[in-house]
Amino acid sequence: MSEAGKTTREGYRNRNGQVNVRRTNIPGNDHLQVVYVLKCGRCGAEYGANGSDIFQRKCPRCQGGMPGLPTSRA
């Protein structure tokens, strides 16, 4: 399985300690992506990210990462 396929599985933890919690059906802002909910293993913050970004994401609260994407429809 490719690295990209592993990152979209629930429970995947990237090198920055961010855990893939679940997939949403919300369109992301990268070509043909959907938003996934990530949880920071350090501070517990939850935020949205494109599936293509999971492998490199940093927490927007405690690691200076980019702001998260919406994880629900308003």
JSON list of N, CA and C in Angstrom, two decimals:
[
{"chain": "A", "resi": 1, "resn": "MET", "atom": "N", "xyz": [0.85, -1.18, 0.00]},
{"chain": "A", "resi": 1, "resn": "MET", "atom": "CA", "xyz": [0.00, 0.00, 0.00]},
{"chain": "A", "resi": 1, "resn": "MET", "atom": "C", "xyz": [0.89, 1.24, 0.00]},
{"chain": "A", "resi": 2, "resn": "SER", "atom": "N", "xyz": [0.50, 2.24, -0.78]},
{"chain": "A", "resi": 2, "resn": "SER", "atom": "CA", "xyz": [1.29, 3.46, -0.83]},
{"chain": "A", "resi": 2, "resn": "SER", "atom": "C", "xyz": [1.16, 4.25, 0.46]},
{"chain": "A", "resi": 3, "resn": "GLU", "atom": "N", "xyz": [2.10, 5.14, 0.70]},
{"chain": "A", "resi": 3, "resn": "GLU", "atom": "CA", "xyz": [2.05, 6.00, 1.89]},
{"chain": "A", "resi": 3, "resn": "GLU", "atom": "C", "xyz": [0.77, 6.81, 1.90]},
{"chain": "A", "resi": 4, "resn": "ALA", "atom": "N", "xyz": [0.34, 7.31, 0.73]},
{"chain": "A", "resi": 4, "resn": "ALA", "atom": "CA", "xyz": [-0.89, 8.11, 0.65]},
{"chain": "A", "resi": 4, "resn": "ALA", "atom": "C", "xyz": [-2.10, 7.29, 1.11]},
{"chain": "A", "resi": 5, "resn": "GLY", "atom": "N", "xyz": [-2.18, 6.03, 0.74]},
{"chain": "A", "resi": 5, "resn": "GLY", "atom": "CA", "xyz": [-3.29, 5.18, 1.15]},
{"chain": "A", "resi": 5, "resn": "GLY", "atom": "C", "xyz": [-3.31, 4.93, 2.65]},
{"chain": "A", "resi": 6, "resn": "LYS", "atom": "N", "xyz": [-2.14, 4.87, 3.25]},
{"chain": "A", "resi": 6, "resn": "LYS", "atom": "CA", "xyz": [-2.06, 4.66, 4.69]},
{"chain": "A", "resi": 6, "resn": "LYS", "atom": "C", "xyz": [-2.53, 5.89, 5.46]},
{"chain": "A", "resi": 7, "resn": "THR", "atom": "N", "xyz": [-2.24, 7.06, 4.97]},
{"chain": "A", "resi": 7, "resn": "THR", "atom": "CA", "xyz": [-2.55, 8.29, 5.71]},
{"chain": "A", "resi": 7, "resn": "THR", "atom": "C", "xyz": [-4.04, 8.53, 5.87]},
{"chain": "A", "resi": 8, "resn": "THR", "atom": "N", "xyz": [-4.86, 8.02, 4.95]},
{"chain": "A", "resi": 8, "resn": "THR", "atom": "CA", "xyz": [-6.30, 8.26, 5.02]},
{"chain": "A", "resi": 8, "resn": "THR", "atom": "C", "xyz": [-7.03, 7.20, 5.85]},
{"chain": "A", "resi": 9, "resn": "ARG", "atom": "N", "xyz": [-6.31, 6.27, 6.41]},
{"chain": "A", "resi": 9, "resn": "ARG", "atom": "CA", "xyz": [-6.93, 5.28, 7.31]},
{"chain": "A", "resi": 9, "resn": "ARG", "atom": "C", "xyz": [-7.11, 5.86, 8.70]},
{"chain": "A", "resi": 10, "resn": "GLU", "atom": "N", "xyz": [-8.26, 5.59, 9.30]},
{"chain": "A", "resi": 10, "resn": "GLU", "atom": "CA", "xyz": [-8.49, 6.03, 10.68]},
{"chain": "A", "resi": 10, "resn": "GLU", "atom": "C", "xyz": [-7.39, 5.47, 11.58]},
{"chain": "A", "resi": 11, "resn": "GLY", "atom": "N", "xyz": [-6.89, 6.30, 12.47]},
{"chain": "A", "resi": 11, "resn": "GLY", "atom": "CA", "xyz": [-5.85, 5.87, 13.40]},
{"chain": "A", "resi": 11, "resn": "GLY", "atom": "C", "xyz": [-4.44, 6.17, 12.94]},
{"chain": "A", "resi": 12, "resn": "TYR", "atom": "N", "xyz": [-4.27, 6.54, 11.66]},
{"chain": "A", "resi": 12, "resn": "TYR", "atom": "CA", "xyz": [-2.93, 6.87, 11.17]},
{"chain": "A", "resi": 12, "resn": "TYR", "atom": "C", "xyz": [-2.38, 8.06, 11.96]},
{"chain": "A", "resi": 13, "resn": "ARG", "atom": "N", "xyz": [-1.13, 7.97, 12.40]},
{"chain": "A", "resi": 13, "resn": "ARG", "atom": "CA", "xyz": [-0.46, 9.05, 13.13]},
{"chain": "A", "resi": 13, "resn": "ARG", "atom": "C", "xyz": [0.74, 9.51, 12.30]},
{"chain": "A", "resi": 14, "resn": "ASN", "atom": "N", "xyz": [0.79, 10.80, 12.00]},
{"chain": "A", "resi": 14, "resn": "ASN", "atom": "CA", "xyz": [1.91, 11.30, 11.21]},
{"chain": "A", "resi": 14, "resn": "ASN", "atom": "C", "xyz": [3.11, 11.61, 12.10]},
{"chain": "A", "resi": 15, "resn": "ARG", "atom": "N", "xyz": [4.21, 12.02, 11.49]},
{"chain": "A", "resi": 15, "resn": "ARG", "atom": "CA", "xyz": [5.45, 12.25, 12.24]},
{"chain": "A", "resi": 15, "resn": "ARG", "atom": "C", "xyz": [5.36, 13.43, 13.20]},
{"chain": "A", "resi": 16, "resn": "ASN", "atom": "N", "xyz": [4.31, 14.27, 13.07]},
{"chain": "A", "resi": 16, "resn": "ASN", "atom": "CA", "xyz": [4.11, 15.41, 13.96]},
{"chain": "A", "resi": 16, "resn": "ASN", "atom": "C", "xyz": [3.10, 15.10, 15.07]},
{"chain": "A", "resi": 17, "resn": "GLY", "atom": "N", "xyz": [2.67, 13.84, 15.17]},
{"chain": "A", "resi": 17, "resn": "GLY", "atom": "CA", "xyz": [1.76, 13.43, 16.23]},
{"chain": "A", "resi": 17, "resn": "GLY", "atom": "C", "xyz": [0.29, 13.70, 15.97]},
{"chain": "A", "resi": 18, "resn": "GLN", "atom": "N", "xyz": [-0.07, 13.97, 14.71]},
{"chain": "A", "resi": 18, "resn": "GLN", "atom": "CA", "xyz": [-1.46, 14.22, 14.35]},
{"chain": "A", "resi": 18, "resn": "GLN", "atom": "C", "xyz": [-2.13, 12.91, 13.93]},
{"chain": "A", "resi": 19, "resn": "VAL", "atom": "N", "xyz": [-3.30, 12.63, 14.51]},
{"chain": "A", "resi": 19, "resn": "VAL", "atom": "CA", "xyz": [-3.99, 11.36, 14.28]},
{"chain": "A", "resi": 19, "resn": "VAL", "atom": "C", "xyz": [-5.22, 11.57, 13.41]},
{"chain": "A", "resi": 20, "resn": "ASN", "atom": "N", "xyz": [-5.37, 10.72, 12.40]},
{"chain": "A", "resi": 20, "resn": "ASN", "atom": "CA", "xyz": [-6.56, 10.75, 11.55]},
{"chain": "A", "resi": 20, "resn": "ASN", "atom": "C", "xyz": [-7.72, 10.13, 12.33]},
{"chain": "A", "resi": 21, "resn": "VAL", "atom": "N", "xyz": [-8.72, 10.94, 12.64]},
{"chain": "A", "resi": 21, "resn": "VAL", "atom": "CA", "xyz": [-9.87, 10.48, 13.41]},
{"chain": "A", "resi": 21, "resn": "VAL", "atom": "C", "xyz": [-10.94, 9.88, 12.51]},
{"chain": "A", "resi": 22, "resn": "ARG", "atom": "N", "xyz": [-11.30, 10.61, 11.44]},
{"chain": "A", "resi": 22, "resn": "ARG", "atom": "CA", "xyz": [-12.34, 10.11, 10.54]},
{"chain": "A", "resi": 22, "resn": "ARG", "atom": "C", "xyz": [-12.40, 10.94, 9.26]},
{"chain": "A", "resi": 23, "resn": "ARG", "atom": "N", "xyz": [-13.02, 10.36, 8.27]},
{"chain": "A", "resi": 23, "resn": "ARG", "atom": "CA", "xyz": [-13.29, 11.04, 7.00]},
{"chain": "A", "resi": 23, "resn": "ARG", "atom": "C", "xyz": [-14.64, 11.73, 7.11]},
{"chain": "A", "resi": 24, "resn": "THR", "atom": "N", "xyz": [-14.77, 12.89, 6.46]},
{"chain": "A", "resi": 24, "resn": "THR", "atom": "CA", "xyz": [-16.07, 13.54, 6.32]},
{"chain": "A", "resi": 24, "resn": "THR", "atom": "C", "xyz": [-16.47, 13.45, 4.85]},
{"chain": "A", "resi": 25, "resn": "ASN", "atom": "N", "xyz": [-17.65, 13.90, 4.53]},
{"chain": "A", "resi": 25, "resn": "ASN", "atom": "CA", "xyz": [-18.07, 13.98, 3.13]},
{"chain": "A", "resi": 25, "resn": "ASN", "atom": "C", "xyz": [-18.02, 15.42, 2.63]},
{"chain": "A", "resi": 26, "resn": "ILE", "atom": "N", "xyz": [-17.30, 16.26, 3.32]},
{"chain": "A", "resi": 26, "resn": "ILE", "atom": "CA", "xyz": [-17.18, 17.67, 2.98]},
{"chain": "A", "resi": 26, "resn": "ILE", "atom": "C", "xyz": [-16.04, 17.84, 1.97]},
{"chain": "A", "resi": 27, "resn": "PRO", "atom": "N", "xyz": [-16.30, 18.52, 0.85]},
{"chain": "A", "resi": 27, "resn": "PRO", "atom": "CA", "xyz": [-15.22, 18.74, -0.12]},
{"chain": "A", "resi": 27, "resn": "PRO", "atom": "C", "xyz": [-14.09, 19.57, 0.49]},
{"chain": "A", "resi": 28, "resn": "GLY", "atom": "N", "xyz": [-12.86, 19.17, 0.21]},
{"chain": "A", "resi": 28, "resn": "GLY", "atom": "CA", "xyz": [-11.70, 19.92, 0.66]},
{"chain": "A", "resi": 28, "resn": "GLY", "atom": "C", "xyz": [-11.40, 21.07, -0.29]},
{"chain": "A", "resi": 29, "resn": "ASN", "atom": "N", "xyz": [-10.27, 21.72, -0.09]},
{"chain": "A", "resi": 29, "resn": "ASN", "atom": "CA", "xyz": [-9.90, 22.82, -0.97]},
{"chain": "A", "resi": 29, "resn": "ASN", "atom": "C", "xyz": [-8.71, 22.48, -1.86]},
{"chain": "A", "resi": 30, "resn": "ASP", "atom": "N", "xyz": [-8.40, 21.19, -1.96]},
{"chain": "A", "resi": 30, "resn": "ASP", "atom": "CA", "xyz": [-7.37, 20.71, -2.88]},
{"chain": "A", "resi": 30, "resn": "ASP", "atom": "C", "xyz": [-8.09, 19.81, -3.89]},
{"chain": "A", "resi": 31, "resn": "HIS", "atom": "N", "xyz": [-7.59, 19.73, -5.09]},
{"chain": "A", "resi": 31, "resn": "HIS", "atom": "CA", "xyz": [-8.22, 19.01, -6.20]},
{"chain": "A", "resi": 31, "resn": "HIS", "atom": "C", "xyz": [-8.71, 17.61, -5.80]},
{"chain": "A", "resi": 32, "resn": "LEU", "atom": "N", "xyz": [-10.02, 17.41, -5.89]},
{"chain": "A", "resi": 32, "resn": "LEU", "atom": "CA", "xyz": [-10.70, 16.12, -5.64]},
{"chain": "A", "resi": 32, "resn": "LEU", "atom": "C", "xyz": [-10.49, 15.56, -4.23]},
{"chain": "A", "resi": 33, "resn": "GLN", "atom": "N", "xyz": [-10.20, 16.40, -3.27]},
{"chain": "A", "resi": 33, "resn": "GLN", "atom": "CA", "xyz": [-9.99, 15.96, -1.89]},
{"chain": "A", "resi": 33, "resn": "GLN", "atom": "C", "xyz": [-11.25, 16.14, -1.06]},
{"chain": "A", "resi": 34, "resn": "VAL", "atom": "N", "xyz": [-11.34, 15.37, 0.02]},
{"chain": "A", "resi": 34, "resn": "VAL", "atom": "CA", "xyz": [-12.37, 15.57, 1.04]},
{"chain": "A", "resi": 34, "resn": "VAL", "atom": "C", "xyz": [-11.65, 15.90, 2.34]},
{"chain": "A", "resi": 35, "resn": "VAL", "atom": "N", "xyz": [-12.41, 16.46, 3.28]},
{"chain": "A", "resi": 35, "resn": "VAL", "atom": "CA", "xyz": [-11.85, 16.84, 4.57]},
{"chain": "A", "resi": 35, "resn": "VAL", "atom": "C", "xyz": [-11.83, 15.64, 5.51]},
{"chain": "A", "resi": 36, "resn": "TYR", "atom": "N", "xyz": [-10.74, 15.49, 6.22]},
{"chain": "A", "resi": 36, "resn": "TYR", "atom": "CA", "xyz": [-10.59, 14.49, 7.28]},
{"chain": "A", "resi": 36, "resn": "TYR", "atom": "C", "xyz": [-10.44, 15.24, 8.59]},
{"chain": "A", "resi": 37, "resn": "VAL", "atom": "N", "xyz": [-10.92, 14.65, 9.67]},
{"chain": "A", "resi": 37, "resn": "VAL", "atom": "CA", "xyz": [-10.77, 15.24, 11.00]},
{"chain": "A", "resi": 37, "resn": "VAL", "atom": "C", "xyz": [-9.48, 14.68, 11.60]},
{"chain": "A", "resi": 38, "resn": "LEU", "atom": "N", "xyz": [-8.60, 15.59, 12.01]},
{"chain": "A", "resi": 38, "resn": "LEU", "atom": "CA", "xyz": [-7.35, 15.21, 12.66]},
{"chain": "A", "resi": 38, "resn": "LEU", "atom": "C", "xyz": [-7.40, 15.65, 14.11]},
{"chain": "A", "resi": 39, "resn": "LYS", "atom": "N", "xyz": [-6.70, 14.93, 14.96]},
{"chain": "A", "resi": 39, "resn": "LYS", "atom": "CA", "xyz": [-6.60, 15.27, 16.38]},
{"chain": "A", "resi": 39, "resn": "LYS", "atom": "C", "xyz": [-5.14, 15.33, 16.76]},
{"chain": "A", "resi": 40, "resn": "CYS", "atom": "N", "xyz": [-4.77, 16.38, 17.45]},
{"chain": "A", "resi": 40, "resn": "CYS", "atom": "CA", "xyz": [-3.39, 16.55, 17.89]},
{"chain": "A", "resi": 40, "resn": "CYS", "atom": "C", "xyz": [-3.11, 15.63, 19.07]},
{"chain": "A", "resi": 41, "resn": "GLY", "atom": "N", "xyz": [-2.04, 14.86, 18.96]},
{"chain": "A", "resi": 41, "resn": "GLY", "atom": "CA", "xyz": [-1.63, 13.96, 20.03]},
{"chain": "A", "resi": 41, "resn": "GLY", "atom": "C", "xyz": [-1.00, 14.69, 21.21]},
{"chain": "A", "resi": 42, "resn": "ARG", "atom": "N", "xyz": [-0.69, 15.97, 21.06]},
{"chain": "A", "resi": 42, "resn": "ARG", "atom": "CA", "xyz": [-0.07, 16.75, 22.13]},
{"chain": "A", "resi": 42, "resn": "ARG", "atom": "C", "xyz": [-1.11, 17.52, 22.94]},
{"chain": "A", "resi": 43, "resn": "CYS", "atom": "N", "xyz": [-1.98, 18.30, 22.26]},
{"chain": "A", "resi": 43, "resn": "CYS", "atom": "CA", "xyz": [-2.92, 19.17, 22.98]},
{"chain": "A", "resi": 43, "resn": "CYS", "atom": "C", "xyz": [-4.37, 18.75, 22.84]},
{"chain": "A", "resi": 44, "resn": "GLY", "atom": "N", "xyz": [-4.68, 17.80, 21.95]},
{"chain": "A", "resi": 44, "resn": "GLY", "atom": "CA", "xyz": [-6.04, 17.31, 21.79]},
{"chain": "A", "resi": 44, "resn": "GLY", "atom": "C", "xyz": [-6.92, 18.12, 20.86]},
{"chain": "A", "resi": 45, "resn": "ALA", "atom": "N", "xyz": [-6.40, 19.17, 20.24]},
{"chain": "A", "resi": 45, "resn": "ALA", "atom": "CA", "xyz": [-7.19, 19.98, 19.30]},
{"chain": "A", "resi": 45, "resn": "ALA", "atom": "C", "xyz": [-7.63, 19.12, 18.12]},
{"chain": "A", "resi": 46, "resn": "GLU", "atom": "N", "xyz": [-8.87, 19.33, 17.66]},
{"chain": "A", "resi": 46, "resn": "GLU", "atom": "CA", "xyz": [-9.37, 18.66, 16.46]},
{"chain": "A", "resi": 46, "resn": "GLU", "atom": "C", "xyz": [-9.59, 19.71, 15.39]},
{"chain": "A", "resi": 47, "resn": "TYR", "atom": "N", "xyz": [-9.26, 19.36, 14.15]},
{"chain": "A", "resi": 47, "resn": "TYR", "atom": "CA", "xyz": [-9.38, 20.28, 13.03]},
{"chain": "A", "resi": 47, "resn": "TYR", "atom": "C", "xyz": [-9.45, 19.48, 11.73]},
{"chain": "A", "resi": 48, "resn": "GLY", "atom": "N", "xyz": [-9.86, 20.14, 10.66]},
{"chain": "A", "resi": 48, "resn": "GLY", "atom": "CA", "xyz": [-10.00, 19.49, 9.37]},
{"chain": "A", "resi": 48, "resn": "GLY", "atom": "C", "xyz": [-8.79, 19.69, 8.48]},
{"chain": "A", "resi": 49, "resn": "ALA", "atom": "N", "xyz": [-8.53, 18.70, 7.62]},
{"chain": "A", "resi": 49, "resn": "ALA", "atom": "CA", "xyz": [-7.43, 18.78, 6.67]},
{"chain": "A", "resi": 49, "resn": "ALA", "atom": "C", "xyz": [-7.78, 17.98, 5.42]},
{"chain": "A", "resi": 50, "resn": "ASN", "atom": "N", "xyz": [-7.25, 18.40, 4.29]},
{"chain": "A", "resi": 50, "resn": "ASN", "atom": "CA", "xyz": [-7.38, 17.61, 3.07]},
{"chain": "A", "resi": 50, "resn": "ASN", "atom": "C", "xyz": [-6.68, 16.27, 3.26]},
{"chain": "A", "resi": 51, "resn": "GLY", "atom": "N", "xyz": [-7.20, 15.24, 2.63]},
{"chain": "A", "resi": 51, "resn": "GLY", "atom": "CA", "xyz": [-6.56, 13.93, 2.70]},
{"chain": "A", "resi": 51, "resn": "GLY", "atom": "C", "xyz": [-5.12, 13.97, 2.22]},
{"chain": "A", "resi": 52, "resn": "SER", "atom": "N", "xyz": [-4.85, 14.83, 1.25]},
{"chain": "A", "resi": 52, "resn": "SER", "atom": "CA", "xyz": [-3.50, 14.93, 0.69]},
{"chain": "A", "resi": 52, "resn": "SER", "atom": "C", "xyz": [-2.51, 15.60, 1.64]},
{"chain": "A", "resi": 53, "resn": "ASP", "atom": "N", "xyz": [-3.01, 16.22, 2.71]},
{"chain": "A", "resi": 53, "resn": "ASP", "atom": "CA", "xyz": [-2.14, 16.94, 3.65]},
{"chain": "A", "resi": 53, "resn": "ASP", "atom": "C", "xyz": [-1.87, 16.19, 4.96]},
{"chain": "A", "resi": 54, "resn": "ILE", "atom": "N", "xyz": [-2.55, 15.09, 5.19]},
{"chain": "A", "resi": 54, "resn": "ILE", "atom": "CA", "xyz": [-2.47, 14.41, 6.48]},
{"chain": "A", "resi": 54, "resn": "ILE", "atom": "C", "xyz": [-1.03, 14.07, 6.87]},
{"chain": "A", "resi": 55, "resn": "PHE", "atom": "N", "xyz": [-0.25, 13.59, 5.93]},
{"chain": "A", "resi": 55, "resn": "PHE", "atom": "CA", "xyz": [1.10, 13.12, 6.25]},
{"chain": "A", "resi": 55, "resn": "PHE", "atom": "C", "xyz": [2.02, 14.20, 6.80]},
{"chain": "A", "resi": 56, "resn": "GLN", "atom": "N", "xyz": [1.72, 15.48, 6.51]},
{"chain": "A", "resi": 56, "resn": "GLN", "atom": "CA", "xyz": [2.64, 16.54, 6.92]},
{"chain": "A", "resi": 56, "resn": "GLN", "atom": "C", "xyz": [2.04, 17.57, 7.85]},
{"chain": "A", "resi": 57, "resn": "ARG", "atom": "N", "xyz": [0.77, 17.41, 8.23]},
{"chain": "A", "resi": 57, "resn": "ARG", "atom": "CA", "xyz": [0.11, 18.44, 9.03]},
{"chain": "A", "resi": 57, "resn": "ARG", "atom": "C", "xyz": [0.74, 18.62, 10.40]},
{"chain": "A", "resi": 58, "resn": "LYS", "atom": "N", "xyz": [0.69, 19.89, 10.86]},
{"chain": "A", "resi": 58, "resn": "LYS", "atom": "CA", "xyz": [1.07, 20.26, 12.22]},
{"chain": "A", "resi": 58, "resn": "LYS", "atom": "C", "xyz": [-0.16, 20.89, 12.84]},
{"chain": "A", "resi": 59, "resn": "CYS", "atom": "N", "xyz": [-0.28, 20.78, 14.13]},
{"chain": "A", "resi": 59, "resn": "CYS", "atom": "CA", "xyz": [-1.43, 21.33, 14.86]},
{"chain": "A", "resi": 59, "resn": "CYS", "atom": "C", "xyz": [-1.45, 22.85, 14.75]},
{"chain": "A", "resi": 60, "resn": "PRO", "atom": "N", "xyz": [-2.62, 23.43, 14.38]},
{"chain": "A", "resi": 60, "resn": "PRO", "atom": "CA", "xyz": [-2.71, 24.88, 14.32]},
{"chain": "A", "resi": 60, "resn": "PRO", "atom": "C", "xyz": [-2.67, 25.54, 15.70]},
{"chain": "A", "resi": 61, "resn": "ARG", "atom": "N", "xyz": [-2.97, 24.79, 16.75]},
{"chain": "A", "resi": 61, "resn": "ARG", "atom": "CA", "xyz": [-2.99, 25.37, 18.09]},
{"chain": "A", "resi": 61, "resn": "ARG", "atom": "C", "xyz": [-1.62, 25.36, 18.76]},
{"chain": "A", "resi": 62, "resn": "CYS", "atom": "N", "xyz": [-0.92, 24.24, 18.72]},
{"chain": "A", "resi": 62, "resn": "CYS", "atom": "CA", "xyz": [0.32, 24.15, 19.51]},
{"chain": "A", "resi": 62, "resn": "CYS", "atom": "C", "xyz": [1.60, 23.96, 18.69]},
{"chain": "A", "resi": 63, "resn": "GLN", "atom": "N", "xyz": [1.47, 23.77, 17.37]},
{"chain": "A", "resi": 63, "resn": "GLN", "atom": "CA", "xyz": [2.67, 23.56, 16.56]},
{"chain": "A", "resi": 63, "resn": "GLN", "atom": "C", "xyz": [2.85, 24.59, 15.46]},
{"chain": "A", "resi": 64, "resn": "GLY", "atom": "N", "xyz": [1.97, 25.59, 15.43]},
{"chain": "A", "resi": 64, "resn": "GLY", "atom": "CA", "xyz": [2.09, 26.63, 14.41]},
{"chain": "A", "resi": 64, "resn": "GLY", "atom": "C", "xyz": [1.66, 26.22, 13.02]},
{"chain": "A", "resi": 65, "resn": "GLY", "atom": "N", "xyz": [0.83, 25.17, 12.92]},
{"chain": "A", "resi": 65, "resn": "GLY", "atom": "CA", "xyz": [0.35, 24.70, 11.62]},
{"chain": "A", "resi": 65, "resn": "GLY", "atom": "C", "xyz": [-0.71, 25.63, 11.03]},
{"chain": "A", "resi": 66, "resn": "MET", "atom": "N", "xyz": [-1.00, 25.42, 9.77]},
{"chain": "A", "resi": 66, "resn": "MET", "atom": "CA", "xyz": [-2.02, 26.20, 9.08]},
{"chain": "A", "resi": 66, "resn": "MET", "atom": "C", "xyz": [-3.38, 25.98, 9.75]},
{"chain": "A", "resi": 67, "resn": "PRO", "atom": "N", "xyz": [-4.28, 26.97, 9.67]},
{"chain": "A", "resi": 67, "resn": "PRO", "atom": "CA", "xyz": [-5.61, 26.79, 10.24]},
{"chain": "A", "resi": 67, "resn": "PRO", "atom": "C", "xyz": [-6.31, 25.58, 9.62]},
{"chain": "A", "resi": 68, "resn": "GLY", "atom": "N", "xyz": [-7.13, 24.92, 10.41]},
{"chain": "A", "resi": 68, "resn": "GLY", "atom": "CA", "xyz": [-7.86, 23.76, 9.92]},
{"chain": "A", "resi": 68, "resn": "GLY", "atom": "C", "xyz": [-9.03, 24.12, 9.04]},
{"chain": "A", "resi": 69, "resn": "LEU", "atom": "N", "xyz": [-9.50, 23.16, 8.26]},
{"chain": "A", "resi": 69, "resn": "LEU", "atom": "CA", "xyz": [-10.68, 23.32, 7.41]},
{"chain": "A", "resi": 69, "resn": "LEU", "atom": "C", "xyz": [-11.91, 22.98, 8.24]},
{"chain": "A", "resi": 70, "resn": "PRO", "atom": "N", "xyz": [-13.08, 23.50, 7.85]},
{"chain": "A", "resi": 70, "resn": "PRO", "atom": "CA", "xyz": [-14.33, 23.16, 8.55]},
{"chain": "A", "resi": 70, "resn": "PRO", "atom": "C", "xyz": [-14.57, 21.64, 8.50]},
{"chain": "A", "resi": 71, "resn": "THR", "atom": "N", "xyz": [-15.05, 21.09, 9.61]},
{"chain": "A", "resi": 71, "resn": "THR", "atom": "CA", "xyz": [-15.31, 19.65, 9.69]},
{"chain": "A", "resi": 71, "resn": "THR", "atom": "C", "xyz": [-16.80, 19.33, 9.70]},
{"chain": "A", "resi": 72, "resn": "SER", "atom": "N", "xyz": [-17.64, 20.37, 9.59]},
{"chain": "A", "resi": 72, "resn": "SER", "atom": "CA", "xyz": [-19.08, 20.17, 9.47]},
{"chain": "A", "resi": 72, "resn": "SER", "atom": "C", "xyz": [-19.64, 21.27, 8.60]},
{"chain": "A", "resi": 73, "resn": "ARG", "atom": "N", "xyz": [-20.79, 21.01, 8.03]},
{"chain": "A", "resi": 73, "resn": "ARG", "atom": "CA", "xyz": [-21.43, 22.01, 7.18]},
{"chain": "A", "resi": 73, "resn": "ARG", "atom": "C", "xyz": [-22.20, 22.97, 8.05]},
{"chain": "A", "resi": 74, "resn": "ALA", "atom": "N", "xyz": [-22.02, 24.24, 7.80]},
{"chain": "A", "resi": 74, "resn": "ALA", "atom": "CA", "xyz": [-22.69, 25.27, 8.62]},
{"chain": "A", "resi": 74, "resn": "ALA", "atom": "C", "xyz": [-24.08, 25.57, 8.12]}
]
